[in-house]
Amino acid sequence: MTEAGTGRVVEFAIGGMTCAACSARLEKVLNRQAGMQANVNLAAERARVRLSAGADEAAVVAAVAKAGFSAAVVDAQTRAREKAEKQRIYHSEIRRFWISVALTLPLVGQMFFMFGEHGHHNELPRWLQLALATPVQFWIGWRFYDGAFKSLRGGGANMDVLVALGTSMAWGFSTVVTLFGLDQHVYFEGGAAVITLVLLGKLLEARAKARTSEAIESLIRLQPKTARVERDGQWVDMPVEALMPGDVFLVRPGESVPVDGELIDGESSVDEAMLTGESMPVAKRAGDKVFAATANGQGAMRCRATGVGEHTLLAGIIRMVGEAQGSKAPVQRLADRISAIFVPTVCAIALATFAGWWWYAGDFAEALVNAVAVLVIACPCALGLATPTAIMVGTGQGARAGILVKNAEALERAEKISVLALDKTGTLTCGTPQVTDVVAFGLGREEALTLAAALEENSEHPLARAIVAADLTVNRKKAANFKSTPGLGVEGEVDGRPLRLGSPGWLGLASDDAVDALQRAGKTVVVLAEGETVLALFAVADALRPTSRAAVERLRQRGLRIVMLTGDNVATAAAIAAAAGIDEFRAGILPGDKAAAINELKSGGGLVAMVGDGINDAPALAAADVSFAIGAGSDAAVEAADLTLIRSDLMGVVDAIDLSAATLGKIRQNLFFAFIYNVMGIPLAALGLLNPVVAGAAMAMSSVSVVSNSLLLKRWRSGR
């Protein structure tokens, strides 16, 4: 459960949906309820509902039940219960399928002996055909009648209506012919074969759909069940769920980290590939962060818990992947509109086919068979599965590669961006600047650093942290009357001395030779002054990330226009841009003006994306059409972004765009498969060129082919 917009967003597990018409109808029913805004996902069998204005979970469950489905709030135990229940139902359905096969085979097998001069005498006795077909029709096929009744009761029509109506017509006609001894062919084998084939298709579809959620399942399996925790000087094994923030736990060599924490003592290397996709282990020392489910190397680590339960990075990843898989891409809207009117349209076509053939051929049986074929071939399952299955697999693969997608719309839009704006510090660069030069006037280097650090001690700006880190004073001085001017600098009194620390332009040194020399070297200059007297210059440099230039080159090869945004002066910005291979940049941009720069880029047409990592990047990330947050950045940046790159590497943006292109390619292929079956199948059936048994097989395979095609996304790999 999360907070979103103006109300709570609650996720429900939905039971009883069989096709796209079901999910479309349920979504419409929920959205008609007061205080509810719903998004229903057929492939995930989930509904995410935003509740407000007095609506609660019980009201959602009641509305879903009235529509003919079941609903349960998703909690920590839901996934395990669902998995067990689905396994039970799956095994039960397999048994029913084989019983259906055993009853149907004699009916279908007789057809091979009915050709030739004496074919009619090889036909099974009709009473035996009735005895074989009836259990298939009403016992094995009861699920279709139940689904059709609930659908119609809820004011809609779904695939079950088509199957129940078509097979009932074939069985009913054949039964009348048998009971009254009429001289007509019977079609018991047609109805039985259709039910058996549809059931086979459902089983294959369920098996394939289960594989689409493997990404989340594999992440959940990574979570350790127990932790070794310090209690009264003793180490005891406890369930991970019992840990609280502040608890001290031990991670022995080869074990997985149970919760997020901070290393207190010990050294080791930790495999964080499941979070970042980076295969090389990360060295850990005292003070470093460790994350739940990452694998410890050879050293023992004593850590203090900082994030437990739903507050670990892994839990956040699982939650974000689940939300993305349950969201709906804009390309799905076409399928939703079609699904909503699909079944009534097909019923009308079937009725017209029946009337047309009876009028044209004068043969009631032939007209009936062709109408049944139209009903059977027209199942909209494949249409409903086309988009969500691809989204589920795509976002799962992204999570494995350290790319977290907040929603499906962002994933769809990522491949369409034409302009990419990049923050400099922490995005293009490592984000850990260091003081490289101290030019002091009238005082020593250490004294200059001490005074500057006193002013910057409470600042979170990267340049401030660099100056504080360079000061080795144990008992640091305190600044009084502190004042910060965003984007320019800070001021205050240290030992009664009025000091200012900030950009050269703010302190009147924009054209100073010493400042210019440092800036041409790609360094950022910070000036310390007392009144109008300059006391010192500090040169701070932030090294370019090793992969930034290669990533920029690959992005340019995709035809993207790359623009760097930075608050640095022009000389420093030019040096960094040149090193990264970027031709266009905006320098001297204050934090509040980055969003305006994004809007300016958007005015030129095309989709604009933004990559950033800091709190000051959050407005620009929110303003962009598509936004990427570097995972090591601030919570505000991650919250504002559409995609989060767990690995602090610009190459992740390249991977995210590649993943978007691959996923959208699969969605387009799936929609083509779904439409082509119906576009070609319905006319063939209406023209009498498609037997109901063949139509049933084609309908079943349409869903299987769509889900299987989505599963091919598992071949996608990052860094290609």
XYZ file of C-alpha atoms in Angstrom:
720
model
C 0.000 0.000 0.000
C 1.376 3.409 -0.937
C 0.394 7.048 -0.827
C -0.177 8.553 -4.251
C -1.946 11.625 -5.535
C -4.875 12.558 -3.321
C -5.506 9.133 -1.771
C -4.157 5.741 -0.818
C -3.210 3.319 -3.552
C -4.123 -0.262 -2.612
C -3.275 -3.353 -4.655
C -5.780 -6.200 -4.940
C -5.357 -9.745 -6.219
C -8.223 -10.426 -8.645
C -9.675 -13.857 -9.335
C -11.954 -14.963 -12.146
C -10.700 -12.861 -15.077
C -10.393 -14.855 -18.297
C -9.832 -12.333 -21.083
C -9.343 -8.685 -21.986
C -13.071 -8.039 -21.886
C -13.078 -9.099 -18.210
C -10.316 -6.702 -17.201
C -11.812 -3.855 -19.254
C -15.266 -4.379 -17.722
C -13.935 -4.632 -14.156
C -11.896 -1.466 -14.631
C -15.000 0.343 -15.882
C -17.075 -0.931 -12.939
C -14.517 0.220 -10.361
C -13.988 3.611 -11.969
C -17.735 4.231 -11.774
C -17.624 3.850 -7.970
C -17.333 6.986 -5.865
C -13.813 7.589 -4.537
C -12.152 4.922 -6.687
C -9.687 5.195 -9.545
C -8.637 1.767 -10.814
C -6.158 0.161 -13.164
C -6.720 -3.565 -13.834
C -3.971 -5.807 -15.222
C -5.093 -9.077 -16.815
C -1.641 -10.663 -17.046
C -0.717 -9.938 -13.421
C -4.297 -10.559 -12.192
C -4.016 -7.378 -10.139
C -5.996 -4.186 -9.654
C -4.379 -1.034 -8.279
C -7.059 1.223 -6.851
C -6.622 4.775 -5.582
C -9.057 5.281 -2.716
C -10.330 8.651 -1.547
C -13.388 10.386 -0.164
C -14.666 7.660 2.143
C -13.964 4.639 -0.073
C -12.208 1.706 1.582
C -10.928 -1.790 0.820
C -14.239 -3.427 1.733
C -16.063 -1.285 -0.817
C -13.619 -2.395 -3.523
C -14.042 -6.081 -2.630
C -17.837 -5.686 -2.731
C -17.777 -3.899 -6.094
C -15.493 -6.551 -7.581
C -17.740 -9.340 -6.260
C -20.813 -7.672 -7.750
C -19.020 -7.590 -11.111
C -18.510 -11.363 -10.892
C -14.926 -11.604 -9.688
C -13.081 -12.028 -6.394
C -10.655 -9.589 -4.758
C -8.226 -9.707 -1.848
C -5.876 -7.009 -0.575
C -2.263 -7.826 -1.440
C -0.074 -8.095 1.647
C 3.208 -9.747 2.576
C 1.599 -13.199 2.571
C -0.577 -12.781 -0.521
C 2.037 -13.830 -3.048
C 2.780 -17.094 -1.232
C -0.936 -17.889 -0.815
C -1.616 -17.061 -4.442
C 1.219 -19.243 -5.641
C -0.006 -22.215 -3.603
C -3.611 -21.735 -4.748
C -2.607 -21.356 -8.386
C -0.535 -24.532 -8.163
C -3.533 -26.399 -6.724
C -5.886 -25.085 -9.412
C -3.306 -25.751 -12.138
C -2.900 -29.418 -11.136
C -6.681 -29.794 -10.869
C -7.115 -28.305 -14.345
C -4.484 -30.671 -15.756
C -6.460 -33.666 -14.444
C -9.670 -32.296 -15.938
C -7.894 -31.663 -19.221
C -6.723 -35.282 -19.537
C -10.218 -36.518 -18.693
C -11.522 -34.213 -21.406
C -8.938 -35.592 -23.850
C -9.984 -39.170 -23.037
C -13.656 -38.343 -23.673
C -13.002 -36.271 -26.788
C -10.547 -38.538 -28.623
C -13.176 -41.167 -29.609
C -15.391 -38.387 -30.977
C -12.577 -36.841 -33.024
C -11.009 -40.219 -33.915
C -14.171 -41.485 -35.596
C -13.829 -38.691 -38.157
C -10.776 -40.419 -39.669
C -12.886 -43.525 -40.370
C -15.883 -41.715 -41.805
C -14.302 -41.007 -45.193
C -14.857 -43.410 -48.037
C -17.725 -45.465 -49.408
C -18.982 -46.843 -46.087
C -17.929 -43.933 -43.895
C -21.378 -43.458 -42.358
C -21.321 -46.994 -40.927
C -18.049 -46.233 -39.096
C -19.727 -43.483 -37.062
C -20.040 -44.091 -33.326
C -23.591 -44.640 -32.127
C -25.105 -41.265 -31.508
C -26.237 -42.104 -27.984
C -22.576 -42.936 -27.211
C -21.457 -39.646 -28.742
C -24.022 -37.841 -26.556
C -22.752 -39.713 -23.477
C -19.127 -38.782 -24.244
C -19.777 -35.140 -25.167
C -22.143 -34.202 -22.330
C -19.572 -34.445 -19.452
C -17.114 -32.430 -21.542
C -19.761 -29.819 -22.282
C -21.178 -29.334 -18.783
C -18.583 -30.660 -16.324
C -15.264 -29.862 -17.984
C -16.781 -26.782 -19.633
C -18.615 -25.533 -16.524
C -15.968 -22.834 -16.027
C -17.142 -21.179 -19.257
C -20.807 -21.168 -18.186
C -19.882 -19.809 -14.757
C -17.695 -17.103 -16.270
C -20.309 -16.199 -18.867
C -23.061 -15.913 -16.232
C -20.973 -13.670 -13.982
C -19.944 -11.541 -16.945
C -23.489 -11.047 -18.188
C -24.747 -10.435 -14.648
C -22.166 -7.669 -14.363
C -23.436 -6.049 -17.540
C -20.669 -7.169 -19.919
C -19.598 -10.062 -22.109
C -16.274 -11.884 -22.268
C -14.576 -14.821 -23.939
C -16.543 -17.283 -21.800
C -19.735 -16.002 -23.414
C -18.343 -16.814 -26.859
C -17.156 -20.311 -25.942
C -20.288 -21.204 -23.937
C -22.605 -19.889 -26.644
C -20.770 -21.531 -29.538
C -20.299 -24.982 -27.994
C -23.832 -24.985 -26.531
C -25.263 -24.349 -29.990
C -23.283 -27.287 -31.411
C -24.212 -29.599 -28.507
C -27.871 -28.510 -28.441
C -28.380 -29.016 -32.179
C -26.691 -32.443 -32.071
C -28.738 -33.511 -29.047
C -32.026 -32.603 -30.752
C -30.977 -34.582 -33.862
C -30.031 -37.587 -31.684
C -33.152 -37.615 -29.478
C -35.582 -37.212 -32.374
C -33.672 -39.433 -34.805
C -33.415 -36.726 -37.461
C -31.486 -37.312 -40.672
C -28.809 -34.685 -39.946
C -25.089 -34.785 -39.165
C -24.215 -34.254 -35.492
C -21.404 -32.013 -34.197
C -20.661 -33.466 -30.763
C -16.989 -33.746 -31.702
C -16.854 -30.038 -32.592
C -18.066 -28.729 -29.226
C -15.992 -31.229 -27.211
C -12.844 -30.544 -29.208
C -13.251 -26.784 -28.857
C -13.606 -27.018 -25.051
C -10.601 -29.355 -24.833
C -8.441 -27.111 -27.011
C -9.473 -23.950 -25.187
C -8.654 -25.658 -21.883
C -5.247 -26.656 -23.295
C -4.655 -23.078 -24.374
C -5.561 -21.831 -20.896
C -3.116 -24.280 -19.295
C -0.295 -23.260 -21.640
C -1.166 -19.612 -21.102
C -1.150 -20.004 -17.302
C 2.226 -21.717 -17.457
C 3.679 -18.995 -19.678
C 2.140 -16.172 -17.610
C 3.711 -17.610 -14.474
C 7.118 -17.227 -16.125
C 6.491 -13.528 -16.827
C 6.579 -12.801 -13.082
C 9.809 -14.715 -12.471
C 11.749 -11.463 -12.029
C 9.851 -10.534 -8.860
C 9.871 -14.139 -7.649
C 13.649 -14.342 -8.058
C 14.093 -11.072 -6.132
C 11.906 -12.321 -3.302
C 13.857 -15.583 -3.113
C 17.042 -13.575 -2.535
C 15.822 -12.334 0.841
C 17.443 -14.234 3.734
C 15.015 -15.718 6.239
C 17.183 -15.329 9.366
C 19.836 -12.968 10.719
C 22.547 -13.349 13.348
C 21.831 -10.523 15.812
C 23.731 -9.262 18.846
C 21.702 -9.534 22.072
C 23.304 -8.825 25.461
C 26.766 -9.553 24.118
C 25.646 -12.857 22.561
C 24.956 -13.702 18.900
C 21.518 -15.248 18.354
C 19.693 -16.284 15.179
C 16.443 -14.386 14.643
C 13.844 -14.138 11.865
C 14.605 -11.198 9.589
C 11.094 -9.852 10.253
C 12.013 -9.359 13.944
C 14.910 -6.953 13.275
C 14.519 -3.296 14.179
C 16.531 -0.252 13.058
C 19.617 0.047 15.252
C 20.024 -3.705 15.798
C 23.588 -4.944 15.330
C 23.919 -8.005 13.095
C 26.774 -10.163 11.830
C 27.295 -11.237 8.228
C 29.728 -14.125 7.969
C 31.736 -14.997 4.833
C 29.520 -16.357 2.063
C 26.253 -15.240 3.705
C 23.693 -12.795 2.332
C 23.096 -9.481 4.072
C 19.703 -9.761 5.863
C 18.662 -6.065 5.907
C 20.030 -2.690 4.867
C 22.695 -1.414 7.227
C 25.932 0.413 7.872
C 29.207 -1.423 8.354
C 30.528 -0.856 11.899
C 33.714 -2.895 11.719
C 35.312 -5.469 9.470
C 36.250 -5.388 5.794
C 34.980 -7.449 2.909
C 33.836 -7.344 -0.700
C 30.146 -7.646 -1.471
C 28.508 -8.891 -4.675
C 25.763 -6.336 -5.450
C 24.963 -7.660 -8.945
C 21.347 -8.401 -8.001
C 20.849 -4.698 -7.285
C 23.053 -2.991 -9.832
C 23.747 -5.554 -12.545
C 27.455 -4.861 -11.929
C 29.384 -8.144 -11.837
C 32.448 -6.853 -9.933
C 32.255 -7.099 -6.100
C 32.284 -3.812 -4.177
C 34.846 -3.281 -1.399
C 33.257 -2.436 1.955
C 34.862 -0.743 4.955
C 33.620 0.811 8.175
C 31.015 3.473 7.434
C 29.956 1.989 4.082
C 26.365 0.978 3.385
C 25.319 -2.634 2.849
C 22.038 -3.770 1.304
C 19.662 -6.653 1.948
C 20.166 -9.816 -0.146
C 23.623 -8.839 -1.446
C 26.228 -11.599 -1.077
C 29.166 -11.186 1.301
C 32.631 -12.276 0.191
C 35.480 -13.526 2.357
C 35.385 -11.158 5.341
C 33.075 -10.994 8.358
C 31.058 -7.778 8.726
C 29.487 -6.362 11.867
C 26.726 -3.965 10.835
C 23.999 -1.775 12.276
C 20.524 -2.085 10.724
C 19.262 1.080 9.058
C 16.418 -0.243 6.891
C 14.243 -3.269 7.695
C 11.075 -4.862 6.329
C 9.426 -2.693 3.693
C 12.138 -0.044 4.105
C 15.024 -1.966 2.526
C 16.298 -1.127 -0.937
C 15.317 -4.624 -2.116
C 11.745 -4.191 -0.840
C 11.597 -0.866 -2.666
C 12.767 -2.538 -5.867
C 10.172 -5.298 -5.545
C 7.468 -2.712 -4.862
C 8.501 -0.515 -7.787
C 8.734 -3.440 -10.216
C 5.301 -4.630 -9.120
C 3.820 -1.168 -9.625
C 5.381 -0.876 -13.069
C 4.116 -4.316 -14.091
C 0.630 -3.342 -12.974
C 0.625 -0.016 -14.811
C -0.728 0.502 -18.286
C 1.192 1.773 -21.309
C -0.555 4.279 -23.614
C -0.359 1.757 -26.475
C -2.695 -0.482 -24.407
C -5.535 2.020 -24.708
C -6.317 0.922 -28.268
C -6.610 -2.698 -27.144
C -8.828 -1.657 -24.224
C -11.212 0.266 -26.474
C -11.473 -2.670 -28.863
C -11.947 -5.238 -26.082
C -14.827 -3.265 -24.583
C -16.953 -3.662 -27.722
C -15.411 -6.853 -29.088
C -17.732 -9.592 -27.748
C -21.050 -7.881 -28.678
C -19.625 -7.207 -32.151
C -18.580 -10.840 -32.581
C -22.007 -12.073 -31.465
C -23.586 -9.790 -34.057
C -21.233 -11.146 -36.769
C -22.036 -14.731 -35.722
C -25.768 -14.032 -35.907
C -25.339 -12.430 -39.334
C -23.246 -15.434 -40.454
C -25.950 -17.844 -39.287
C -28.738 -15.906 -41.004
C -26.728 -15.384 -44.193
C -25.749 -19.023 -44.622
C -29.250 -20.285 -43.847
C -30.662 -17.900 -46.428
C -27.933 -18.666 -48.986
C -27.528 -22.453 -48.615
C -30.839 -23.352 -46.966
C -28.920 -25.679 -44.660
C -29.523 -25.041 -40.954
C -26.660 -27.304 -39.849
C -24.112 -25.617 -42.109
C -25.236 -22.167 -40.991
C -24.923 -23.251 -37.352
C -21.413 -24.665 -37.790
C -20.139 -21.496 -39.458
C -21.680 -19.304 -36.735
C -20.020 -21.473 -34.061
C -16.675 -21.114 -35.839
C -17.021 -17.310 -35.764
C -17.735 -17.373 -32.019
C -14.822 -19.675 -31.248
C -12.099 -17.994 -33.361
C -12.866 -14.531 -31.960
C -11.532 -14.918 -28.410
C -9.970 -11.570 -27.309
C -7.526 -13.171 -24.858
C -4.480 -12.490 -27.024
C -5.491 -8.840 -27.347
C -5.637 -8.431 -23.589
C -2.314 -10.166 -22.990
C -0.336 -8.401 -25.731
C 0.811 -5.376 -23.725
C 0.875 -6.425 -20.039
C 2.915 -9.597 -20.609
C 5.611 -7.648 -22.481
C 5.614 -4.940 -19.784
C 5.949 -7.557 -17.040
C 8.909 -9.283 -18.667
C 10.548 -6.002 -19.733
C 10.369 -4.378 -16.299
C 11.585 -7.616 -14.714
C 14.612 -7.720 -16.974
C 15.231 -4.056 -16.217
C 15.200 -4.747 -12.469
C 17.818 -7.455 -12.936
C 19.999 -4.956 -14.793
C 19.609 -2.263 -12.117
C 16.953 -0.273 -14.028
C 13.805 0.397 -12.001
C 10.807 1.541 -14.035
C 8.152 3.503 -12.145
C 5.408 3.026 -14.735
C 4.784 1.517 -18.148
C 4.200 4.896 -19.783
C 7.768 5.951 -18.960
C 9.097 2.728 -20.452
C 7.147 3.341 -23.648
C 8.262 6.962 -23.971
C 11.962 6.316 -23.281
C 12.707 5.097 -26.801
C 11.044 8.183 -28.287
C 13.147 10.879 -26.585
C 15.041 13.241 -28.871
C 16.792 15.530 -26.328
C 18.662 14.334 -23.239
C 19.626 16.882 -20.568
C 22.379 15.779 -18.194
C 23.197 17.161 -14.783
C 26.974 17.390 -14.342
C 27.830 16.691 -10.710
C 27.090 13.116 -9.694
C 25.741 12.217 -13.117
C 28.516 12.800 -15.617
C 31.062 13.027 -12.813
C 31.647 10.769 -9.808
C 29.868 13.206 -7.511
C 32.662 13.216 -4.942
C 34.680 16.374 -5.663
C 37.955 16.962 -3.851
C 39.916 20.086 -3.047
C 42.903 20.077 -5.407
C 44.335 23.576 -4.845
C 44.312 26.109 -1.996
C 45.628 29.575 -2.855
C 45.792 31.585 0.412
C 46.462 35.315 0.779
C 47.905 36.431 4.117
C 47.066 33.255 6.052
C 48.086 29.607 6.037
C 46.477 26.789 4.033
C 45.159 25.015 7.146
C 43.687 28.199 8.608
C 41.919 28.971 5.326
C 40.429 25.466 5.244
C 39.367 25.741 8.908
C 37.486 28.999 8.317
C 35.844 27.702 5.125
C 34.854 24.389 6.771
C 33.220 26.250 9.663
C 30.926 27.979 7.160
C 30.211 24.828 5.129
C 29.860 22.303 7.946
C 26.052 22.062 7.767
C 25.758 22.205 3.986
C 24.973 19.129 1.842
C 26.321 20.666 -1.377
C 29.071 18.467 -2.955
C 31.533 21.389 -3.018
C 30.848 22.073 0.666
C 31.455 18.422 1.548
C 34.760 18.517 -0.329
C 35.963 21.545 1.661
C 34.829 20.033 4.973
C 36.564 16.734 4.120
C 39.814 18.582 3.334
C 39.860 20.256 6.759
C 41.616 17.984 9.251
C 40.755 20.090 12.308
C 39.438 17.909 15.166
C 37.464 20.549 17.063
C 35.899 22.494 14.227
C 34.847 26.108 14.768
C 31.197 27.152 14.612
C 29.706 29.830 12.381
C 27.246 32.368 13.818
C 24.562 34.321 11.924
C 24.771 31.782 9.121
C 22.982 32.591 5.863
C 22.856 30.671 2.597
C 22.181 32.129 -0.846
C 21.262 29.167 -3.113
C 23.501 28.844 -6.128
C 25.876 31.585 -4.971
C 27.357 30.832 -1.561
C 27.154 31.154 2.215
C 28.086 33.757 4.817
C 28.451 33.976 8.585
C 30.718 34.961 11.473
C 33.616 32.755 12.609
C 35.496 33.969 15.700
C 33.736 37.298 15.184
C 35.049 37.662 11.625
C 32.350 38.338 8.944
C 33.136 35.805 6.193
C 31.649 34.932 2.859
C 32.327 31.793 0.813
C 30.991 31.300 -2.674
C 31.339 31.687 -6.410
C 33.881 34.151 -7.861
C 31.183 36.186 -9.548
C 29.295 36.627 -6.281
C 32.454 37.917 -4.622
C 33.568 40.157 -7.499
C 36.370 37.975 -8.930
C 34.734 36.827 -12.160
C 37.666 38.057 -14.302
C 40.592 37.341 -11.966
C 43.655 35.741 -13.669
C 44.213 33.174 -10.919
C 40.548 32.184 -11.029
C 40.599 31.928 -14.831
C 43.653 29.680 -14.789
C 42.027 27.212 -12.397
C 38.726 27.223 -14.280
C 40.414 26.547 -17.627
C 41.805 23.400 -16.020
C 38.228 22.202 -15.496
C 38.144 23.008 -11.805
C 35.436 24.795 -9.843
C 36.691 27.772 -7.849
C 35.270 28.783 -4.465
C 36.375 32.113 -2.939
C 36.717 32.909 0.784
C 36.489 36.626 1.623
C 36.323 38.829 4.707
C 34.376 41.897 3.725
C 35.985 42.994 0.451
C 39.286 41.230 1.183
C 39.921 37.901 -0.553
C 41.471 35.440 1.911
C 41.748 32.292 -0.238
C 40.819 30.477 -3.432
C 39.799 26.807 -3.301
C 39.910 24.755 -6.501
C 37.608 21.728 -6.437
C 37.574 19.050 -9.140
C 35.107 16.225 -9.691
C 36.463 13.488 -11.939
C 34.441 12.326 -14.926
C 32.948 8.849 -14.484
C 34.989 6.301 -16.469
C 31.962 5.315 -18.601
C 30.505 8.792 -19.212
C 32.248 9.501 -22.517
C 31.384 6.075 -23.972
C 27.777 6.460 -22.823
C 27.490 9.915 -24.420
C 28.884 8.520 -27.668
C 26.328 5.682 -27.714
C 23.501 8.116 -26.986
C 24.632 10.365 -29.822
C 24.717 7.352 -32.136
C 21.029 6.899 -31.374
C 20.447 10.410 -32.737
C 19.907 12.121 -29.376
C 20.783 15.746 -28.801
C 22.852 15.889 -25.579
C 22.771 19.009 -23.382
C 24.706 19.376 -20.115
C 23.187 21.536 -17.361
C 25.419 22.851 -14.569
C 25.709 25.658 -12.087
C 29.430 25.877 -12.810
C 30.964 28.771 -14.701
C 31.417 28.587 -18.461
C 35.140 27.688 -18.375
C 34.681 24.742 -16.009
C 31.550 23.581 -17.826
C 33.368 23.728 -21.169
C 36.231 21.624 -19.842
C 33.918 18.903 -18.461
C 31.719 18.940 -21.579
C 34.758 18.535 -23.829
C 36.043 15.644 -21.721
C 32.632 13.930 -21.968
C 32.255 14.560 -25.698
C 29.317 16.966 -25.302
C 29.023 19.925 -27.672
C 26.126 21.767 -26.041
C 25.859 22.915 -22.428
C 24.157 25.468 -20.212
C 26.446 26.932 -17.498
C 25.730 29.062 -14.447
C 22.226 27.655 -14.014
C 20.829 28.142 -10.514
C 19.018 25.145 -8.960
C 15.614 26.720 -9.373
C 16.268 27.448 -13.048
C 16.937 23.878 -14.198
C 13.217 23.192 -14.660
C 12.973 26.350 -16.787
C 15.871 25.075 -18.907
C 13.993 21.791 -19.434
C 10.844 23.671 -20.466
C 12.910 25.733 -22.883
C 14.261 22.543 -24.474
C 10.720 21.132 -24.666
C 9.557 24.195 -26.572
C 11.778 23.112 -29.452
C 9.629 20.029 -30.064
C 10.269 16.365 -29.384
C 10.431 14.512 -26.082
C 12.980 15.808 -23.564
C 14.564 13.565 -20.931
C 16.540 14.590 -17.860
C 19.182 12.681 -15.887
C 20.013 13.912 -12.382
C 20.899 12.860 -8.873
C 20.473 15.732 -6.432
C 17.641 17.404 -4.555
C 18.136 20.436 -6.783
C 17.445 18.221 -9.827
C 13.986 17.114 -8.625
C 12.013 20.026 -10.234
C 13.790 19.484 -13.560
C 13.193 15.721 -13.376
C 9.496 16.354 -12.757
C 9.337 18.818 -15.681
C 10.935 16.425 -18.194
C 8.886 14.137 -20.427
C 11.022 11.214 -19.235
C 13.332 11.393 -16.213
C 16.195 9.219 -14.972
C 17.579 9.324 -11.432
C 21.056 8.053 -10.623
C 20.535 5.513 -7.829
C 23.185 6.970 -5.539
C 21.364 10.302 -5.608
C 18.921 11.890 -3.201
C 15.527 10.449 -2.277
C 13.860 13.534 -3.794
C 15.480 12.877 -7.163
C 14.551 9.195 -7.096
C 10.971 10.047 -6.119
C 10.604 12.563 -8.966
C 12.107 10.309 -11.650
C 10.330 7.874 -13.963
C 13.284 5.481 -14.083
C 15.904 4.906 -11.400
C 19.372 3.580 -12.244
C 20.574 1.613 -9.220
C 24.108 1.610 -10.613
C 25.471 5.157 -10.640
C 26.516 4.966 -14.245
C 25.294 6.940 -17.260
C 25.519 3.746 -19.325
C 22.326 2.746 -17.505
C 20.456 5.401 -19.525
C 21.647 3.711 -22.721
C 20.455 0.355 -21.380
C 17.088 1.822 -20.340
C 16.477 3.242 -23.820
C 17.507 -0.072 -25.391
C 15.140 -1.924 -23.035
C 12.340 0.475 -23.956
C 12.910 -0.179 -27.655
C 12.984 -3.957 -27.126
C 9.807 -3.938 -25.004
C 7.884 -1.696 -27.390
C 8.989 -3.904 -30.269
C 7.485 -6.933 -28.514
C 4.255 -5.060 -27.766
C 3.871 -4.116 -31.415
C 4.548 -7.708 -32.490
C 2.039 -9.014 -29.936
C -0.674 -6.613 -31.061
C -0.006 -7.681 -34.643
C -0.375 -11.363 -33.709
C -3.546 -10.663 -31.726
C -5.164 -8.634 -34.493
C -4.087 -10.879 -37.363
C -5.776 -13.940 -35.822
C -9.085 -12.084 -35.630
C -8.746 -10.041 -38.816
C -8.077 -13.192 -40.831
C -9.941 -15.742 -38.723
C -13.362 -14.115 -38.392
C -13.879 -13.581 -42.170
C -12.654 -17.137 -42.909
C -15.080 -18.542 -40.356
C -17.937 -16.391 -41.637
C -17.260 -17.604 -45.200
C -17.432 -21.232 -44.089
C -13.722 -21.889 -44.614
C -12.890 -22.626 -40.960
C -14.050 -25.674 -39.018
C -14.911 -24.966 -35.326
C -12.241 -27.440 -34.187
C -9.558 -25.657 -36.224
C -10.923 -22.325 -34.962
C -10.581 -23.527 -31.363
C -6.978 -24.586 -31.936
C -6.138 -21.247 -33.588
C -7.774 -19.283 -30.772
C -5.825 -21.199 -28.132
C -2.546 -20.751 -29.983
C -3.079 -17.001 -30.403
C -2.810 -16.456 -26.632
C 0.096 -18.863 -26.293
C 2.006 -17.208 -29.146
C 1.567 -13.732 -27.634
C 2.790 -14.770 -24.177
C 5.641 -16.827 -25.635
C 6.729 -13.894 -27.776
C 6.836 -11.682 -24.676
C 9.024 -14.249 -22.941
C 11.627 -13.791 -25.690
C 12.420 -10.485 -23.934
C 14.285 -12.600 -21.391
C 17.072 -12.704 -23.976
C 17.629 -8.961 -23.538
C 20.868 -8.109 -21.771
C 22.274 -4.783 -20.617
C 25.466 -3.331 -22.067
C 24.895 -4.583 -25.582
